[in-house]
Amino acid sequence: MGDDVSIDPWSSSQSTDYDRIIQQFGLQSVDPTLLPNPHMLHRRGIVFAHRDLNLVLDAHSSSKPFGVLTGLMPSGKMHLGHKMVIDQVKWFQEQGADVSIAVADLEAHATRGLSLAECRRVALEEYVANYAALGLDVENTSVYFQSMRPVVQRLGFTLGKRTNLSEFEAIYGFKGETNLAHVQAPLVQAGDILHPQLEEFGGLRPIVVPVGVDQDPHLRLTRGLAGKTNWFNVKPRKSGGLVIGVSVQDENSEALGIAKDGRVNKEKRQSIFDKICSLLTNLGFSDILSNPKHGSVEIPAATSRDRDLIRPELLRLERELGGLGLLQPSSTYHQFAMGMTGDKMSSSRPETTIFLSEDVKVMGKKVKSSFSGGQPTLEEHRRLGGNPDIDVAFQYLRYFFEDDDNALGEIESGYRSGEILTGQMKQICIDKASEYLSNLGEMRDQNAHIVESFLANDALL
Ligand code: TRP
């Protein structure tokens, strides 16, 4: 297809053709009715797509552990767009997830030209202070710095062996002149995303990464890298059921019973296949065709749903045998609220957004001069009605400030019918936003003393 959309995580423009994005990158749509206590961002279709969210929901419904990890670059001030990510983290936390948040200081250093020292200051004063104010549970939130967590960097480095410049060119459009720190950033992010599964960070469990859809390239990369490290894979079997295959790599050939000279230690291999069979038996399968010679185990009666059951057991076995045993991360994606000027929201253009520490008066001015979906004249507005879909004041109520669906629905239809005027719409937004910002300011003050407690031990100086 000639008119494919592209996603560039560092670009200042972003496709809003969300159906297309779902289709082109193979995302799944979010069905809010399948979520426990859906958040307004789910109910309104703002969190619109995901990958493998079912793994997390299954863990939740069977009271098994699951985690959430996300990251933010500590560049500039925290604004409404960033808040959306933390709102989702908080929602997952309320559903029982443990929380890790990366301060993406290496990435900000690589792509935004900030020193690591500046990143630290901004992270604490602007970001973590607001995480506390936004109501994350300090008992169950761990904020760390990319630059201060060696395992994250080591994992990124190790995963780097599974990719190459051509793949980076294909995913990110990197070219010969691309700075190498910038090339490293996605690998560090892969380390961020996967490291909570390591034993010392909580062990194997589903990890969900809530992000803006601009970050999906990183998830595609990370899922691919994790998959390539896996020793065992589970695929549909041609004649029905599933088949487990063994993936022999430099790193695991010895553990899988293949000597340096290529000779196969049959006993060792047999014992691994026995372990696979026994984990399948424990899961309740009885029809199991083990074929060590072909490196496969067939399970004719398994359904595609059973994959989710079998996979973690194989990852456990991989770990037992000395492998990383990494599960591909789950992710959810939100749409972007429009910038206040009608184009993209960006922290480097203050007129396009509202900062979480914004003075209420400044906020009021921004809303008053924001892009509107009203008609040019009062007469036309009454006759034709306004368009809430492109109206900043309405959209900000929808994304950020009005959590009552009925109230929002009334505002929307009032605007469409022409009953609510543009100035009134803006005033509704200003009132709600004032209340929100002043509450948040209070919470920031109230929680200032616990900001440090959000930091992981390795984040303390
Ligand atoms: N790349 C993200 C951004 O641009 C920040 C980030 C770093 C991140 N590590 C992460 C996001 C891990 C999600 C998961 O803001």
Coordinates of C-alpha atoms and ligand atoms in Angstrom, one line a residue:
M1 CA 0.0 0.0 0.0
G2 CA 1.4 3.3 -1.0
D3 CA -0.2 5.5 1.7
D4 CA 1.0 3.6 4.7
V5 CA 1.2 5.6 7.9
S6 CA 4.6 5.8 9.7
I7 CA 5.1 6.2 13.4
D8 CA 8.2 8.1 14.6
P9 CA 8.4 8.2 18.4
W10 CA 10.6 11.4 18.3
S11 CA 8.7 13.3 15.6
S12 CA 6.6 16.3 16.3
S13 CA 3.9 15.2 14.0
Q14 CA 1.7 12.1 14.4
S15 CA -0.9 10.3 12.4
T16 CA -4.3 10.4 13.9
D17 CA -5.7 7.7 11.5
Y18 CA -6.1 5.3 14.4
D19 CA -8.1 2.6 12.5
R20 CA -5.3 2.5 10.0
I21 CA -2.7 2.3 12.7
I22 CA -4.5 -0.7 14.3
Q23 CA -4.7 -2.4 11.0
Q24 CA -1.2 -1.7 9.7
F25 CA 0.6 -2.6 12.9
G26 CA -1.6 -5.5 13.9
L27 CA -2.9 -3.9 17.2
Q28 CA -6.0 -5.2 18.9
S29 CA -8.9 -2.9 19.7
V30 CA -9.8 -2.2 23.3
D31 CA -13.2 -3.4 24.4
P32 CA -14.0 -1.4 27.5
T33 CA -16.8 -3.8 28.5
L34 CA -14.2 -6.5 29.1
L35 CA -12.2 -4.4 31.6
P36 CA -12.7 -4.3 35.3
N37 CA -13.9 -0.8 36.5
P38 CA -13.0 0.8 33.2
H39 CA -11.5 4.3 33.5
M40 CA -13.0 7.2 31.6
L41 CA -10.1 6.9 29.1
H42 CA -11.3 3.4 28.3
R43 CA -15.0 4.2 28.3
R44 CA -14.4 7.0 25.8
G45 CA -12.2 5.0 23.4
I46 CA -9.2 7.2 24.1
V47 CA -7.2 4.1 25.2
F48 CA -8.1 2.5 21.9
A49 CA -5.7 -0.4 21.2
H50 CA -3.5 -2.9 22.8
R51 CA -1.2 -5.9 22.4
D52 CA -1.8 -9.0 24.5
L53 CA -3.7 -7.2 27.2
N54 CA -5.6 -10.4 27.8
L55 CA -2.5 -11.8 29.5
V56 CA -2.8 -9.1 32.1
L57 CA -6.6 -9.4 32.4
D58 CA -6.3 -13.1 32.9
A59 CA -3.7 -12.6 35.6
H60 CA -6.0 -10.1 37.3
S61 CA -9.1 -12.4 37.2
S62 CA -7.2 -15.3 38.5
S63 CA -5.5 -13.3 41.2
K64 CA -2.0 -13.8 39.8
P65 CA 0.7 -11.1 39.9
F66 CA 1.1 -8.7 37.0
G67 CA 3.0 -5.5 36.7
V68 CA 2.9 -2.2 34.9
L69 CA 5.9 -0.3 33.6
T70 CA 6.1 2.9 31.7
G71 CA 8.7 5.7 31.3
L72 CA 8.7 9.4 30.8
M73 CA 11.5 11.6 29.6
P74 CA 12.3 14.3 32.2
S75 CA 12.4 17.0 29.7
G76 CA 10.6 20.2 30.5
K77 CA 7.5 20.4 32.5
M78 CA 4.9 17.8 33.0
H79 CA 1.7 18.5 31.0
L80 CA -1.7 17.1 30.5
G81 CA -0.5 14.6 27.9
H82 CA 1.9 13.1 30.4
K83 CA -0.8 13.0 33.1
M84 CA -2.8 10.6 30.9
V85 CA 0.0 8.0 31.1
I86 CA 0.1 8.3 34.9
D87 CA -3.7 8.0 35.1
Q88 CA -3.5 4.7 33.3
V89 CA -0.6 3.5 35.6
K90 CA -2.8 4.4 38.5
W91 CA -5.7 2.5 37.1
F92 CA -3.6 -0.6 36.6
Q93 CA -2.2 -0.2 40.2
E94 CA -5.8 -0.1 41.5
Q95 CA -6.5 -3.3 39.7
G96 CA -3.5 -4.9 41.5
A97 CA -0.5 -4.3 39.4
D98 CA 2.9 -3.5 40.9
V99 CA 4.3 -0.3 39.4
S100 CA 7.7 0.6 37.9
I101 CA 8.3 3.9 36.3
A102 CA 11.5 4.7 34.4
V103 CA 12.9 8.2 34.4
A104 CA 14.1 8.1 30.8
D105 CA 17.2 10.2 31.5
L106 CA 19.4 8.4 29.1
E107 CA 16.9 8.9 26.3
A108 CA 16.4 12.6 27.2
H109 CA 20.1 13.0 27.3
A110 CA 20.4 11.3 23.9
T111 CA 17.5 13.0 22.1
R112 CA 16.8 16.3 24.0
G113 CA 20.3 17.4 24.8
L114 CA 19.8 17.6 28.6
S115 CA 22.6 16.7 31.0
L116 CA 22.0 13.8 33.3
A117 CA 22.2 16.1 36.3
E118 CA 19.5 18.4 34.8
C119 CA 17.4 15.3 34.1
R120 CA 17.6 14.3 37.8
R121 CA 16.5 17.7 39.0
V122 CA 13.6 18.0 36.5
A123 CA 12.6 14.4 37.3
L124 CA 12.2 15.0 41.0
E125 CA 10.8 18.5 40.9
E126 CA 8.4 18.1 38.0
Y127 CA 7.7 14.5 37.4
V128 CA 7.9 12.5 40.6
A129 CA 6.3 15.4 42.5
N130 CA 3.3 15.0 40.2
Y131 CA 3.2 11.2 40.4
A132 CA 2.7 11.7 44.1
A133 CA 0.1 14.4 43.6
L134 CA -1.8 12.3 41.0
G135 CA -2.3 9.6 43.7
L136 CA 0.0 6.8 42.9
D137 CA 0.4 4.5 45.9
V138 CA 3.8 5.1 47.3
E139 CA 3.9 1.6 48.9
N140 CA 3.7 0.0 45.5
T141 CA 5.5 2.3 43.1
S142 CA 9.1 2.2 42.2
V143 CA 10.7 5.1 40.2
Y144 CA 14.1 4.5 38.8
F145 CA 16.6 6.2 36.6
Q146 CA 17.8 4.5 33.4
S147 CA 21.2 5.8 34.0
M148 CA 21.4 4.3 37.5
R149 CA 20.1 0.8 36.9
P150 CA 22.9 -1.3 35.4
V151 CA 20.7 -4.4 34.7
V152 CA 18.5 -2.3 32.4
Q153 CA 21.5 -1.2 30.4
R154 CA 23.0 -4.7 30.4
L155 CA 19.8 -6.3 29.2
G156 CA 19.5 -3.7 26.5
F157 CA 23.1 -4.4 25.4
T158 CA 22.5 -8.2 25.4
L159 CA 19.3 -7.8 23.4
G160 CA 21.3 -5.7 20.9
K161 CA 22.8 -8.9 19.7
R162 CA 19.4 -9.9 18.3
T163 CA 19.0 -6.9 16.0
N164 CA 21.0 -4.9 13.5
L165 CA 21.1 -1.5 11.8
S166 CA 18.9 -2.6 9.0
E167 CA 16.1 -3.4 11.4
F168 CA 16.6 0.0 13.1
E169 CA 16.5 1.7 9.8
A170 CA 13.2 -0.1 9.0
I171 CA 11.6 0.6 12.3
Y172 CA 12.9 4.1 13.1
G173 CA 14.3 5.4 9.8
F174 CA 17.8 5.8 11.3
K175 CA 20.4 6.8 8.8
G176 CA 24.2 6.9 8.6
E177 CA 24.3 10.2 10.4
T178 CA 22.1 9.1 13.3
N179 CA 23.8 9.7 16.6
L180 CA 24.7 6.5 18.3
A181 CA 23.4 7.5 21.7
H182 CA 20.1 7.8 19.9
V183 CA 20.5 4.3 18.4
Q184 CA 21.1 3.0 21.9
A185 CA 18.0 4.6 23.4
P186 CA 15.5 2.0 22.0
L187 CA 17.7 -0.8 23.4
V188 CA 17.7 0.8 26.8
Q189 CA 13.9 1.1 26.5
A190 CA 13.7 -2.6 25.7
G191 CA 15.7 -3.2 28.9
D192 CA 13.3 -1.0 30.8
I193 CA 10.3 -2.9 29.5
L194 CA 11.6 -6.4 30.1
H195 CA 13.7 -6.1 33.3
P196 CA 10.7 -6.3 35.7
Q197 CA 10.4 -9.9 34.8
L198 CA 13.9 -10.7 36.0
E199 CA 14.0 -12.6 39.3
E200 CA 15.3 -9.7 41.3
F201 CA 12.6 -7.5 40.1
G202 CA 9.6 -9.7 40.8
G203 CA 10.1 -12.6 38.4
L204 CA 8.1 -13.9 35.5
R205 CA 4.7 -12.3 35.2
P206 CA 2.8 -10.3 32.6
I207 CA 4.0 -6.7 32.3
V208 CA 1.8 -4.1 30.6
V209 CA 3.2 -0.9 29.2
P210 CA 0.7 1.9 28.8
V211 CA 1.9 4.5 26.3
G212 CA 0.9 6.8 23.5
V213 CA 0.7 5.1 20.2
D214 CA 3.8 6.9 19.1
Q215 CA 5.7 4.4 21.3
D216 CA 4.5 1.3 19.5
P217 CA 7.7 1.0 17.4
H218 CA 9.6 0.4 20.7
L219 CA 7.1 -2.3 21.7
R220 CA 7.4 -4.0 18.3
L221 CA 11.1 -4.0 18.7
T222 CA 11.0 -5.3 22.3
R223 CA 8.5 -8.0 21.5
G224 CA 10.6 -9.2 18.6
L225 CA 13.8 -9.2 20.7
A226 CA 12.2 -11.1 23.6
G227 CA 10.8 -13.6 21.1
K228 CA 14.2 -14.2 19.6
T229 CA 15.7 -15.0 22.9
N230 CA 13.1 -17.6 23.7
W231 CA 14.3 -21.2 23.7
F232 CA 10.9 -22.7 23.1
N233 CA 8.2 -21.4 20.9
V234 CA 4.6 -22.5 20.6
K235 CA 2.9 -22.4 17.3
P236 CA -0.3 -23.7 15.6
R237 CA 0.2 -27.2 14.4
K238 CA -0.7 -27.7 10.7
S239 CA -3.1 -30.5 11.3
G240 CA -4.7 -28.8 14.3
G241 CA -3.6 -28.2 17.9
L242 CA -0.2 -26.7 18.9
V243 CA 3.4 -27.6 18.4
I244 CA 6.3 -26.6 20.6
G245 CA 9.6 -26.1 18.8
V246 CA 13.0 -25.8 20.3
S247 CA 15.1 -22.9 19.1
V248 CA 18.8 -23.8 19.2
Q249 CA 21.0 -20.7 19.6
D250 CA 24.7 -20.1 20.4
E251 CA 23.7 -19.3 24.0
N252 CA 21.7 -22.4 24.7
S253 CA 23.1 -25.2 22.5
E254 CA 25.1 -26.6 25.4
A255 CA 22.2 -26.5 27.8
L256 CA 20.1 -28.2 25.2
G257 CA 22.5 -31.0 24.8
I258 CA 24.4 -30.0 21.7
A259 CA 28.2 -30.0 22.1
K260 CA 30.6 -27.6 20.5
D261 CA 31.4 -30.1 17.8
G262 CA 27.7 -30.5 17.0
R263 CA 27.3 -33.9 18.7
V264 CA 24.1 -34.4 20.4
N265 CA 23.9 -35.6 24.0
K266 CA 20.8 -37.8 23.6
E267 CA 20.2 -38.2 27.3
K268 CA 20.4 -34.5 28.0
R269 CA 18.0 -33.8 25.1
Q270 CA 15.7 -36.5 26.3
S271 CA 15.6 -35.1 29.8
I272 CA 14.5 -31.7 28.4
F273 CA 11.8 -33.2 26.3
D274 CA 10.7 -35.2 29.4
K275 CA 10.4 -31.9 31.2
I276 CA 8.3 -30.4 28.5
C277 CA 6.0 -33.4 28.5
S278 CA 5.7 -33.3 32.2
L279 CA 4.8 -29.6 32.3
L280 CA 2.2 -30.4 29.7
T281 CA 0.8 -33.3 31.7
N282 CA 0.6 -31.0 34.7
L283 CA -1.4 -28.6 32.7
G284 CA -3.8 -31.4 32.0
F285 CA -2.9 -32.5 28.4
S286 CA -2.7 -36.2 27.8
D287 CA -2.3 -36.5 24.0
I288 CA 1.4 -35.4 23.7
L289 CA 3.7 -36.4 20.8
S290 CA 7.2 -35.9 21.8
N291 CA 9.8 -35.9 19.0
P292 CA 13.2 -35.1 20.3
K293 CA 14.9 -35.9 17.0
H294 CA 12.8 -33.2 15.2
G295 CA 13.1 -30.9 18.2
S296 CA 9.3 -30.7 18.6
V297 CA 6.5 -31.7 20.8
E298 CA 3.0 -31.8 19.3
I299 CA -0.2 -31.3 21.3
P300 CA -3.0 -32.1 18.8
A301 CA -5.9 -31.3 21.2
A302 CA -4.6 -27.9 22.4
T303 CA -6.4 -24.8 21.4
S304 CA -4.9 -21.4 20.5
R305 CA -6.1 -20.2 23.9
D306 CA -3.9 -22.9 25.5
R307 CA -0.8 -21.1 24.2
D308 CA -1.1 -18.5 27.0
L309 CA -1.1 -21.3 29.5
I310 CA 1.8 -23.2 28.0
R311 CA 4.1 -20.3 27.3
P312 CA 4.8 -19.2 30.8
E313 CA 5.5 -22.8 31.8
L314 CA 8.1 -23.1 29.0
L315 CA 9.6 -19.7 30.0
R316 CA 9.9 -21.2 33.6
L317 CA 11.6 -24.2 32.2
E318 CA 13.9 -22.0 30.1
R319 CA 14.9 -20.1 33.2
E320 CA 15.5 -23.3 35.1
L321 CA 17.9 -24.3 32.3
G322 CA 19.8 -21.0 32.4
G323 CA 17.9 -18.9 29.9
L324 CA 16.3 -15.4 30.4
G325 CA 12.8 -16.7 29.9
L326 CA 11.3 -13.4 28.7
L327 CA 7.6 -13.0 28.1
Q328 CA 6.7 -10.5 25.4
P329 CA 5.3 -7.4 27.0
S330 CA 1.7 -6.4 26.8
S331 CA 0.9 -2.8 25.9
T332 CA -2.0 -0.4 25.7
Y333 CA -2.1 2.7 23.5
H334 CA -3.9 6.0 23.9
Q335 CA -4.8 8.6 21.4
F336 CA -3.5 12.1 21.6
A337 CA -5.5 15.0 22.8
M338 CA -5.1 17.8 20.2
G339 CA -2.9 20.7 21.0
M340 CA -4.7 23.9 22.2
T341 CA -3.9 25.7 19.0
G342 CA -5.5 22.9 17.0
D343 CA -2.3 21.0 16.0
K344 CA 0.0 18.9 18.1
M345 CA 0.5 19.2 21.8
S346 CA 4.2 19.8 22.7
S347 CA 6.0 20.8 25.8
S348 CA 8.3 23.0 23.8
R349 CA 5.4 25.1 22.7
P350 CA 3.6 26.1 25.9
E351 CA 0.7 27.6 24.0
T352 CA -0.3 24.1 22.9
T353 CA -0.9 22.5 26.3
I354 CA -1.6 23.1 30.0
F355 CA 1.1 22.3 32.4
L356 CA 0.2 20.5 35.7
S357 CA 1.7 23.5 37.6
E358 CA 0.0 26.1 35.4
D359 CA -1.2 29.2 37.0
V360 CA -5.0 29.2 36.8
K361 CA -5.1 32.6 35.1
V362 CA -2.6 31.5 32.4
M363 CA -4.7 28.4 31.9
G364 CA -7.8 30.5 31.5
K365 CA -6.1 32.6 28.8
K366 CA -5.0 29.5 27.0
V367 CA -8.5 28.0 26.9
K368 CA -10.0 31.3 25.8
S369 CA -7.7 31.5 22.8
S370 CA -7.8 27.8 22.1
F371 CA -9.0 26.3 18.8
S372 CA -12.8 26.1 18.7
G373 CA -15.4 24.1 16.8
G374 CA -17.9 26.8 17.0
Q375 CA -19.5 28.7 14.1
P376 CA -18.1 32.1 13.0
T377 CA -21.3 34.0 14.1
L378 CA -23.7 33.5 16.9
E379 CA -26.6 33.3 14.5
E380 CA -24.9 30.5 12.6
H381 CA -23.9 28.7 15.8
R382 CA -27.5 28.6 17.0
R383 CA -28.7 27.4 13.6
L384 CA -25.9 24.9 12.7
G385 CA -24.5 24.0 16.1
G386 CA -20.8 23.5 17.0
N387 CA -18.5 20.7 16.4
P388 CA -17.2 19.2 19.6
D389 CA -14.9 16.8 17.8
I390 CA -12.5 19.5 16.9
D391 CA -13.2 21.8 19.9
V392 CA -10.3 22.0 22.3
A393 CA -12.4 23.0 25.3
F394 CA -14.8 20.1 24.8
Q395 CA -12.0 17.7 24.0
Y396 CA -10.1 18.7 27.1
L397 CA -13.2 18.0 29.2
R398 CA -13.4 14.6 27.5
Y399 CA -9.7 13.7 27.9
F400 CA -8.9 15.3 31.2
F401 CA -11.4 17.2 33.3
E402 CA -15.0 15.8 33.2
D403 CA -15.1 12.3 34.5
D404 CA -18.9 12.1 34.6
D405 CA -20.0 10.5 31.3
N406 CA -23.6 11.8 31.6
A407 CA -22.5 15.4 32.2
L408 CA -20.1 15.1 29.3
G409 CA -22.8 13.7 27.1
E410 CA -25.1 16.6 27.9
I411 CA -22.4 19.1 27.1
E412 CA -21.7 17.4 23.9
S413 CA -25.2 17.3 22.6
G414 CA -25.8 20.9 23.9
Y415 CA -22.9 22.0 21.8
R416 CA -23.9 20.1 18.7
S417 CA -27.4 21.5 18.9
G418 CA -26.1 25.1 19.1
E419 CA -27.6 25.5 22.6
I420 CA -24.2 25.8 24.2
L421 CA -22.1 28.6 22.7
T422 CA -18.4 28.6 22.2
G423 CA -17.8 31.1 25.0
Q424 CA -19.9 28.9 27.4
M425 CA -18.1 25.8 26.4
K426 CA -14.8 27.5 27.2
Q427 CA -16.1 28.6 30.5
I428 CA -17.2 25.1 31.4
C429 CA -13.7 23.9 30.6
I430 CA -12.0 26.7 32.6
D431 CA -14.2 26.0 35.6
K432 CA -13.4 22.3 35.6
A433 CA -9.7 22.8 34.9
S434 CA -9.4 25.4 37.6
E435 CA -10.8 23.0 40.1
Y436 CA -8.6 20.3 38.8
L437 CA -5.4 22.3 38.9
S438 CA -6.0 23.7 42.3
N439 CA -6.7 20.3 43.8
L440 CA -3.6 18.9 42.1
G441 CA -1.6 21.8 43.5
E442 CA -2.9 21.0 47.0
M443 CA -2.0 17.4 46.6
R444 CA 1.5 18.3 45.4
D445 CA 2.0 20.3 48.6
Q446 CA 0.5 17.6 50.8
N447 CA 2.6 14.9 49.3
A448 CA 5.8 16.8 48.9
H449 CA 7.4 15.1 51.8
I450 CA 6.9 11.6 50.3
V451 CA 8.4 12.3 46.9
E452 CA 11.7 10.6 47.8
S453 CA 9.8 7.5 49.0
F454 CA 8.7 6.9 45.4
L455 CA 12.3 6.3 44.4
A456 CA 13.8 2.9 44.2
N457 CA 16.9 2.3 46.3
D458 CA 19.1 2.5 43.3
A459 CA 17.7 5.9 42.5
L460 CA 18.9 7.5 45.7
L461 CA 22.2 9.3 45.6
Ligands
TRP1 N1 10.4 6.7 25.1 C1 9.5 7.2 26.1 C2 9.2 8.7 25.7 O1 9.5 9.1 24.7 C3 10.0 7.1 27.5 C4 10.3 5.7 27.9 C5 11.6 5.2 28.3 C6 9.4 4.6 28.1 N2 11.5 3.9 28.7 C7 10.2 3.5 28.6 C8 8.1 4.4 27.9 C9 9.6 2.3 28.8 C10 7.5 3.2 28.1 C11 8.3 2.1 28.6 O2 8.6 9.4 26.5

